[in-house]
């Protein structure tokens, strides 16, 4: 995937999820700007995740509105596109 402009990144997650933690660590390492949506901190986030994807599974990274599941896929995608992403 070639990115035309830096995409909006939104991560649905919760703290106690180990798969989320490894994605959070990768985001931190790469210093990528991401919006965080904790699904237990705010039930509206979980409802939105369920409404859009039909699933409650996290981590889920929305890339310009398109959901990506699987922590390893998300980490690989972030790594691959890191240079084109907005940094903090
Ligand atoms: N293989 C997935 C596992 C993700 C997973 O099992 N997440 C748990 C939380 S730790 C979850 O969301 N379970 C609830 C569900 O799938 O509905 C990954 O690596 O992302």
CSV table of N, CA, C and O and ligand atoms in Angstrom, one decimal:
chain,number,residue,atom,x,y,z
A,1,UNK,N,0.8,-1.2,0.0
A,1,UNK,CA,0.0,0.0,0.0
A,1,UNK,C,0.9,1.2,0.0
A,1,UNK,O,1.7,1.4,0.9
A,2,UNK,N,0.7,2.1,-1.0
A,2,UNK,CA,1.4,3.4,-1.0
A,2,UNK,C,0.5,4.4,-0.4
A,2,UNK,O,-0.7,4.6,-0.8
A,3,UNK,N,1.0,5.2,0.6
A,3,UNK,CA,0.2,6.2,1.2
A,3,UNK,C,0.3,7.5,0.5
A,3,UNK,O,1.4,8.0,0.2
A,4,UNK,N,-0.8,8.1,0.2
A,4,UNK,CA,-0.8,9.5,-0.5
A,4,UNK,C,-0.4,10.6,0.5
A,4,UNK,O,0.3,11.5,0.2
A,5,UNK,N,-1.0,10.4,1.7
A,5,UNK,CA,-0.7,11.4,2.8
A,5,UNK,C,-0.8,10.6,4.1
A,5,UNK,O,-1.4,9.5,4.2
A,6,UNK,N,-0.2,11.2,5.2
A,6,UNK,CA,-0.2,10.4,6.5
A,6,UNK,C,-1.7,10.1,6.9
A,6,UNK,O,-2.5,11.0,6.9
A,7,UNK,N,-2.0,8.8,7.1
A,7,UNK,CA,-3.3,8.5,7.5
A,7,UNK,C,-3.6,8.8,8.9
A,7,UNK,O,-2.7,8.9,9.8
A,8,UNK,N,-4.9,8.9,9.2
A,8,UNK,CA,-5.4,9.0,10.6
A,8,UNK,C,-5.4,7.6,11.2
A,8,UNK,O,-6.0,6.7,10.7
A,9,UNK,N,-4.7,7.5,12.4
A,9,UNK,CA,-4.6,6.2,13.0
A,9,UNK,C,-5.3,6.3,14.4
A,9,UNK,O,-5.1,7.2,15.2
A,10,UNK,N,-6.2,5.3,14.6
A,10,UNK,CA,-7.0,5.2,15.8
A,10,UNK,C,-6.8,3.8,16.3
A,10,UNK,O,-7.2,2.8,15.6
A,11,UNK,N,-6.4,3.6,17.6
A,11,UNK,CA,-6.2,2.3,18.1
A,11,UNK,C,-7.2,2.0,19.2
A,11,UNK,O,-7.3,2.7,20.2
A,12,UNK,N,-8.0,1.0,19.0
A,12,UNK,CA,-9.0,0.5,20.0
A,12,UNK,C,-8.2,-0.6,20.8
A,12,UNK,O,-7.5,-1.5,20.2
A,13,UNK,N,-8.2,-0.5,22.1
A,13,UNK,CA,-7.4,-1.3,23.0
A,13,UNK,C,-7.9,-1.3,24.4
A,13,UNK,O,-8.9,-0.6,24.7
A,14,UNK,N,-7.3,-2.1,25.2
A,14,UNK,CA,-7.4,-1.9,26.7
A,14,UNK,C,-6.1,-2.3,27.3
A,14,UNK,O,-5.4,-3.2,26.8
A,15,UNK,N,-5.8,-1.7,28.5
A,15,UNK,CA,-4.5,-1.9,29.1
A,15,UNK,C,-4.1,-3.3,29.4
A,15,UNK,O,-2.9,-3.7,29.2
A,16,UNK,N,-5.0,-4.1,29.9
A,16,UNK,CA,-4.7,-5.4,30.4
A,16,UNK,C,-4.5,-6.5,29.3
A,16,UNK,O,-4.2,-7.6,29.5
A,17,UNK,N,-4.7,-6.0,28.0
A,17,UNK,CA,-4.6,-6.9,26.9
A,17,UNK,C,-3.2,-7.0,26.4
A,17,UNK,O,-2.6,-6.0,26.0
A,18,UNK,N,-2.5,-8.2,26.5
A,18,UNK,CA,-1.1,-8.4,26.2
A,18,UNK,C,-0.9,-8.1,24.7
A,18,UNK,O,0.2,-7.6,24.3
A,19,UNK,N,-1.8,-8.4,23.8
A,19,UNK,CA,-1.7,-8.1,22.4
A,19,UNK,C,-1.7,-6.6,22.1
A,19,UNK,O,-0.9,-6.1,21.3
A,20,UNK,N,-2.5,-5.9,22.9
A,20,UNK,CA,-2.5,-4.5,22.8
A,20,UNK,C,-1.2,-3.9,23.3
A,20,UNK,O,-0.6,-2.9,22.7
A,21,UNK,N,-0.7,-4.5,24.4
A,21,UNK,CA,0.6,-3.9,24.9
A,21,UNK,C,1.7,-4.0,24.0
A,21,UNK,O,2.5,-3.1,23.9
A,22,UNK,N,1.8,-5.1,23.2
A,22,UNK,CA,2.9,-5.1,22.2
A,22,UNK,C,2.8,-4.1,21.1
A,22,UNK,O,3.7,-3.6,20.6
A,23,UNK,N,1.5,-3.9,20.7
A,23,UNK,CA,1.3,-2.8,19.7
A,23,UNK,C,1.6,-1.4,20.3
A,23,UNK,O,2.3,-0.6,19.6
A,24,UNK,N,1.2,-1.2,21.5
A,24,UNK,CA,1.5,0.1,22.2
A,24,UNK,C,3.0,0.3,22.3
A,24,UNK,O,3.5,1.4,22.1
A,25,UNK,N,3.7,-0.8,22.6
A,25,UNK,CA,5.2,-0.7,22.7
A,25,UNK,C,5.8,-0.3,21.3
A,25,UNK,O,6.7,0.5,21.3
A,26,UNK,N,5.3,-0.9,20.3
A,26,UNK,CA,5.8,-0.6,18.9
A,26,UNK,C,5.5,0.8,18.6
A,26,UNK,O,6.4,1.5,18.0
A,27,UNK,N,4.3,1.3,18.9
A,27,UNK,CA,4.0,2.7,18.6
A,27,UNK,C,4.9,3.6,19.3
A,27,UNK,O,5.4,4.6,18.8
A,28,UNK,N,5.2,3.3,20.6
A,28,UNK,CA,6.1,4.1,21.4
A,28,UNK,C,7.5,4.1,20.8
A,28,UNK,O,8.1,5.1,20.7
A,29,UNK,N,8.0,2.9,20.4
A,29,UNK,CA,9.3,2.8,19.9
A,29,UNK,C,9.5,3.7,18.6
A,29,UNK,O,10.5,4.3,18.4
A,30,UNK,N,8.4,3.6,17.8
A,30,UNK,CA,8.5,4.3,16.5
A,30,UNK,C,8.1,5.8,16.6
A,30,UNK,O,8.2,6.5,15.6
A,31,UNK,N,7.5,6.2,17.8
A,31,UNK,CA,7.1,7.5,18.0
A,31,UNK,C,6.0,8.0,17.0
A,31,UNK,O,6.1,9.1,16.5
A,32,UNK,N,5.1,7.2,16.8
A,32,UNK,CA,4.0,7.5,15.9
A,32,UNK,C,2.8,8.1,16.6
A,32,UNK,O,2.5,7.7,17.7
A,33,UNK,N,2.2,9.1,15.9
A,33,UNK,CA,1.0,9.7,16.5
A,33,UNK,C,-0.2,8.9,16.3
A,33,UNK,O,-0.5,8.6,15.1
A,34,UNK,N,-0.9,8.5,17.4
A,34,UNK,CA,-2.0,7.7,17.3
A,34,UNK,C,-3.1,8.2,18.3
A,34,UNK,O,-2.7,8.6,19.4
A,35,UNK,N,-4.3,8.1,17.9
A,35,UNK,CA,-5.4,8.4,18.9
A,35,UNK,C,-5.8,7.1,19.5
A,35,UNK,O,-5.9,6.0,18.9
A,36,UNK,N,-6.0,7.1,20.9
A,36,UNK,CA,-6.2,5.9,21.6
A,36,UNK,C,-7.7,5.9,22.1
A,36,UNK,O,-8.2,6.9,22.6
A,37,UNK,N,-8.3,4.7,21.9
A,37,UNK,CA,-9.7,4.5,22.4
A,37,UNK,C,-9.8,3.3,23.2
A,37,UNK,O,-9.8,2.2,22.7
A,38,UNK,N,-9.8,3.5,24.5
A,38,UNK,CA,-9.8,2.4,25.5
A,38,UNK,C,-11.3,1.9,25.6
A,38,UNK,O,-12.2,2.7,25.9
A,39,UNK,N,-11.5,0.6,25.2
A,39,UNK,CA,-12.9,0.1,25.1
A,39,UNK,C,-13.5,-0.1,26.5
A,39,UNK,O,-14.7,-0.3,26.5
A,40,UNK,N,-12.7,-0.2,27.5
A,40,UNK,CA,-13.4,-0.4,28.9
A,40,UNK,C,-13.4,1.0,29.6
A,40,UNK,O,-14.3,1.1,30.5
A,41,UNK,N,-12.6,1.9,29.3
A,41,UNK,CA,-12.6,3.2,29.9
A,41,UNK,C,-13.9,3.9,29.4
A,41,UNK,O,-14.4,4.7,30.1
A,42,UNK,N,-14.3,3.7,28.2
A,42,UNK,CA,-15.4,4.4,27.6
A,42,UNK,C,-16.2,3.4,26.8
A,42,UNK,O,-15.7,2.9,25.7
A,43,UNK,N,-17.4,3.0,27.3
A,43,UNK,CA,-18.1,1.9,26.6
A,43,UNK,C,-18.6,2.3,25.2
A,43,UNK,O,-18.9,1.5,24.4
A,44,UNK,N,-18.7,3.6,24.9
A,44,UNK,CA,-19.0,4.1,23.6
A,44,UNK,C,-18.0,3.6,22.6
A,44,UNK,O,-18.3,3.4,21.4
A,45,UNK,N,-16.7,3.5,23.0
A,45,UNK,CA,-15.7,3.1,22.1
A,45,UNK,C,-15.9,1.6,21.7
A,45,UNK,O,-15.8,1.2,20.6
A,46,UNK,N,-16.3,0.8,22.8
A,46,UNK,CA,-16.6,-0.6,22.5
A,46,UNK,C,-17.8,-0.8,21.5
A,46,UNK,O,-17.8,-1.5,20.6
A,47,UNK,N,-18.8,0.0,21.8
A,47,UNK,CA,-20.0,0.0,21.0
A,47,UNK,C,-19.7,0.4,19.6
A,47,UNK,O,-20.2,-0.3,18.6
A,48,UNK,N,-18.8,1.4,19.4
A,48,UNK,CA,-18.5,1.8,18.0
A,48,UNK,C,-17.7,0.7,17.3
A,48,UNK,O,-17.9,0.4,16.1
A,49,UNK,N,-16.7,0.1,18.1
A,49,UNK,CA,-15.9,-1.0,17.5
A,49,UNK,C,-16.8,-2.1,17.0
A,49,UNK,O,-16.7,-2.6,15.9
A,50,UNK,N,-17.8,-2.5,17.9
A,50,UNK,CA,-18.7,-3.6,17.6
A,50,UNK,C,-19.6,-3.2,16.4
A,50,UNK,O,-19.8,-4.0,15.5
A,51,UNK,N,-20.1,-2.0,16.4
A,51,UNK,CA,-21.0,-1.5,15.3
A,51,UNK,C,-20.3,-1.6,14.0
A,51,UNK,O,-20.9,-2.0,13.0
A,52,UNK,N,-19.1,-1.1,13.9
A,52,UNK,CA,-18.4,-1.0,12.6
A,52,UNK,C,-17.8,-2.3,12.1
A,52,UNK,O,-17.9,-2.6,11.0
A,53,UNK,N,-17.3,-3.1,13.1
A,53,UNK,CA,-16.6,-4.3,12.7
A,53,UNK,C,-17.3,-5.6,13.0
A,53,UNK,O,-17.0,-6.7,12.4
A,54,UNK,N,-18.3,-5.5,13.8
A,54,UNK,CA,-19.0,-6.7,14.2
A,54,UNK,C,-18.2,-7.5,15.2
A,54,UNK,O,-18.6,-8.7,15.6
A,55,UNK,N,-17.1,-7.0,15.7
A,55,UNK,CA,-16.3,-7.7,16.7
A,55,UNK,C,-15.9,-6.8,17.8
A,55,UNK,O,-15.9,-5.5,17.7
A,56,UNK,N,-15.5,-7.4,19.0
A,56,UNK,CA,-15.0,-6.6,20.1
A,56,UNK,C,-13.5,-6.9,20.3
A,56,UNK,O,-13.0,-6.6,21.3
A,57,UNK,N,-12.9,-7.5,19.3
A,57,UNK,CA,-11.5,-7.9,19.5
A,57,UNK,C,-10.6,-6.7,19.4
A,57,UNK,O,-10.7,-5.9,18.5
A,58,UNK,N,-9.6,-6.7,20.3
A,58,UNK,CA,-8.6,-5.7,20.3
A,58,UNK,C,-7.2,-6.4,20.4
A,58,UNK,O,-7.2,-7.5,20.9
A,59,UNK,N,-6.2,-5.8,19.9
A,59,UNK,CA,-6.1,-4.5,19.3
A,59,UNK,C,-6.8,-4.4,17.9
A,59,UNK,O,-6.8,-5.4,17.2
A,60,UNK,N,-7.3,-3.2,17.6
A,60,UNK,CA,-7.8,-3.0,16.3
A,60,UNK,C,-7.4,-1.6,15.9
A,60,UNK,O,-7.7,-0.6,16.6
A,61,UNK,N,-6.6,-1.5,14.8
A,61,UNK,CA,-6.1,-0.2,14.4
A,61,UNK,C,-6.9,0.3,13.2
A,61,UNK,O,-7.0,-0.5,12.2
A,62,UNK,N,-7.6,1.4,13.3
A,62,UNK,CA,-8.2,2.0,12.2
A,62,UNK,C,-7.3,2.9,11.4
A,62,UNK,O,-6.7,3.8,12.0
A,63,UNK,N,-7.1,2.6,10.1
A,63,UNK,CA,-6.2,3.3,9.3
A,63,UNK,C,-7.1,4.1,8.3
A,63,UNK,O,-7.7,3.5,7.4
A,64,UNK,N,-7.2,5.4,8.5
A,64,UNK,CA,-8.2,6.2,7.7
A,64,UNK,C,-9.6,5.5,7.7
A,64,UNK,O,-10.2,5.4,6.6
A,65,UNK,N,-10.0,5.0,8.8
A,65,UNK,CA,-11.3,4.4,8.9
A,65,UNK,C,-11.4,2.9,8.6
A,65,UNK,O,-12.5,2.4,8.7
A,66,UNK,N,-10.3,2.3,8.1
A,66,UNK,CA,-10.4,0.9,7.8
A,66,UNK,C,-9.8,0.1,8.9
A,66,UNK,O,-8.6,0.3,9.3
A,67,UNK,N,-10.5,-0.9,9.5
A,67,UNK,CA,-10.0,-1.6,10.6
A,67,UNK,C,-9.0,-2.7,10.2
A,67,UNK,O,-9.1,-3.4,9.2
A,68,UNK,N,-7.9,-2.8,11.0
A,68,UNK,CA,-7.0,-3.8,10.9
A,68,UNK,C,-6.9,-4.6,12.3
A,68,UNK,O,-6.6,-3.9,13.3
A,69,UNK,N,-7.1,-5.9,12.3
A,69,UNK,CA,-7.0,-6.7,13.5
A,69,UNK,C,-5.6,-7.4,13.4
A,69,UNK,O,-4.9,-7.2,12.5
A,70,UNK,N,-5.4,-8.1,14.5
A,70,UNK,CA,-4.1,-9.0,14.6
A,70,UNK,C,-2.9,-8.1,15.0
A,70,UNK,O,-2.4,-7.3,14.1
A,71,UNK,N,-2.5,-8.2,16.2
A,71,UNK,CA,-1.4,-7.4,16.7
A,71,UNK,C,-0.1,-7.5,15.8
A,71,UNK,O,0.5,-6.5,15.5
A,72,UNK,N,0.2,-8.7,15.3
A,72,UNK,CA,1.4,-8.8,14.5
A,72,UNK,C,1.2,-8.1,13.1
A,72,UNK,O,2.2,-7.5,12.7
A,73,UNK,N,0.0,-8.2,12.6
A,73,UNK,CA,-0.2,-7.5,11.3
A,73,UNK,C,-0.1,-6.0,11.5
A,73,UNK,O,0.5,-5.3,10.7
A,74,UNK,N,-0.7,-5.5,12.6
A,74,UNK,CA,-0.6,-4.1,12.9
A,74,UNK,C,0.8,-3.6,13.1
A,74,UNK,O,1.3,-2.6,12.6
A,75,UNK,N,1.6,-4.4,13.9
A,75,UNK,CA,3.0,-4.0,14.2
A,75,UNK,C,3.8,-4.0,12.9
A,75,UNK,O,4.6,-3.1,12.6
A,76,UNK,N,3.6,-5.0,12.0
A,76,UNK,CA,4.3,-5.1,10.7
A,76,UNK,C,3.9,-3.9,9.9
A,76,UNK,O,4.8,-3.3,9.2
A,77,UNK,N,2.7,-3.5,9.9
A,77,UNK,CA,2.2,-2.4,9.0
A,77,UNK,C,2.8,-1.1,9.5
A,77,UNK,O,3.3,-0.3,8.7
A,78,UNK,N,2.9,-0.9,10.8
A,78,UNK,CA,3.4,0.3,11.4
A,78,UNK,C,4.9,0.4,11.1
A,78,UNK,O,5.4,1.5,10.7
A,79,UNK,N,5.6,-0.7,11.2
A,79,UNK,CA,7.0,-0.8,10.9
A,79,UNK,C,7.3,-0.4,9.4
A,79,UNK,O,8.1,0.4,9.1
A,80,UNK,N,6.5,-1.0,8.6
A,80,UNK,CA,6.7,-0.8,7.1
A,80,UNK,C,6.4,0.6,6.7
A,80,UNK,O,7.1,1.1,5.8
A,81,UNK,N,5.4,1.2,7.3
A,81,UNK,CA,5.0,2.6,6.9
A,81,UNK,C,5.5,3.7,7.8
A,81,UNK,O,5.1,4.9,7.6
A,82,UNK,N,6.3,3.3,8.7
A,82,UNK,CA,6.8,4.3,9.8
A,82,UNK,C,7.2,5.6,9.2
A,82,UNK,O,6.8,6.7,9.7
A,83,UNK,N,8.0,5.6,8.2
A,83,UNK,CA,8.6,6.9,7.7
A,83,UNK,C,7.5,7.8,7.1
A,83,UNK,O,7.7,9.0,7.0
A,84,UNK,N,6.4,7.2,6.7
A,84,UNK,CA,5.3,8.1,6.1
A,84,UNK,C,4.2,8.5,7.1
A,84,UNK,O,3.3,9.2,6.8
A,85,UNK,N,4.4,8.1,8.4
A,85,UNK,CA,3.4,8.3,9.4
A,85,UNK,C,3.8,9.6,10.2
A,85,UNK,O,4.9,9.9,10.3
A,86,UNK,N,2.7,10.2,10.7
A,86,UNK,CA,2.9,11.4,11.6
A,86,UNK,C,3.6,11.0,12.9
A,86,UNK,O,3.1,10.0,13.5
A,87,UNK,N,4.6,11.7,13.3
A,87,UNK,CA,5.3,11.4,14.5
A,87,UNK,C,4.9,12.4,15.6
A,87,UNK,O,4.5,13.5,15.4
A,88,UNK,N,5.1,11.9,16.9
A,88,UNK,CA,4.8,12.8,18.0
A,88,UNK,C,6.0,13.7,18.3
A,88,UNK,O,7.1,13.4,18.0
B,1,LIG,N1,-4.5,-12.9,17.7
B,1,LIG,C1,-5.0,-11.7,18.2
B,1,LIG,C2,-5.5,-11.9,19.6
B,1,LIG,C3,-6.3,-10.7,20.1
B,1,LIG,C4,-7.1,-11.1,21.3
B,1,LIG,O1,-7.4,-12.3,21.6
B,1,LIG,N2,-7.6,-10.1,22.0
B,1,LIG,C5,-8.4,-10.3,23.2
B,1,LIG,C6,-8.0,-9.4,24.3
B,1,LIG,S1,-6.5,-9.8,25.0
B,1,LIG,C7,-9.9,-9.9,22.8
B,1,LIG,O2,-10.1,-8.9,22.3
B,1,LIG,N3,-10.8,-10.8,23.1
B,1,LIG,C8,-12.2,-10.5,22.9
B,1,LIG,C9,-12.8,-10.9,21.6
B,1,LIG,O3,-12.1,-11.4,20.7
B,1,LIG,O4,-14.0,-10.7,21.4
B,1,LIG,C10,-3.9,-10.6,18.1
B,1,LIG,O5,-2.7,-11.0,18.1
B,1,LIG,O6,-4.3,-9.5,18.0
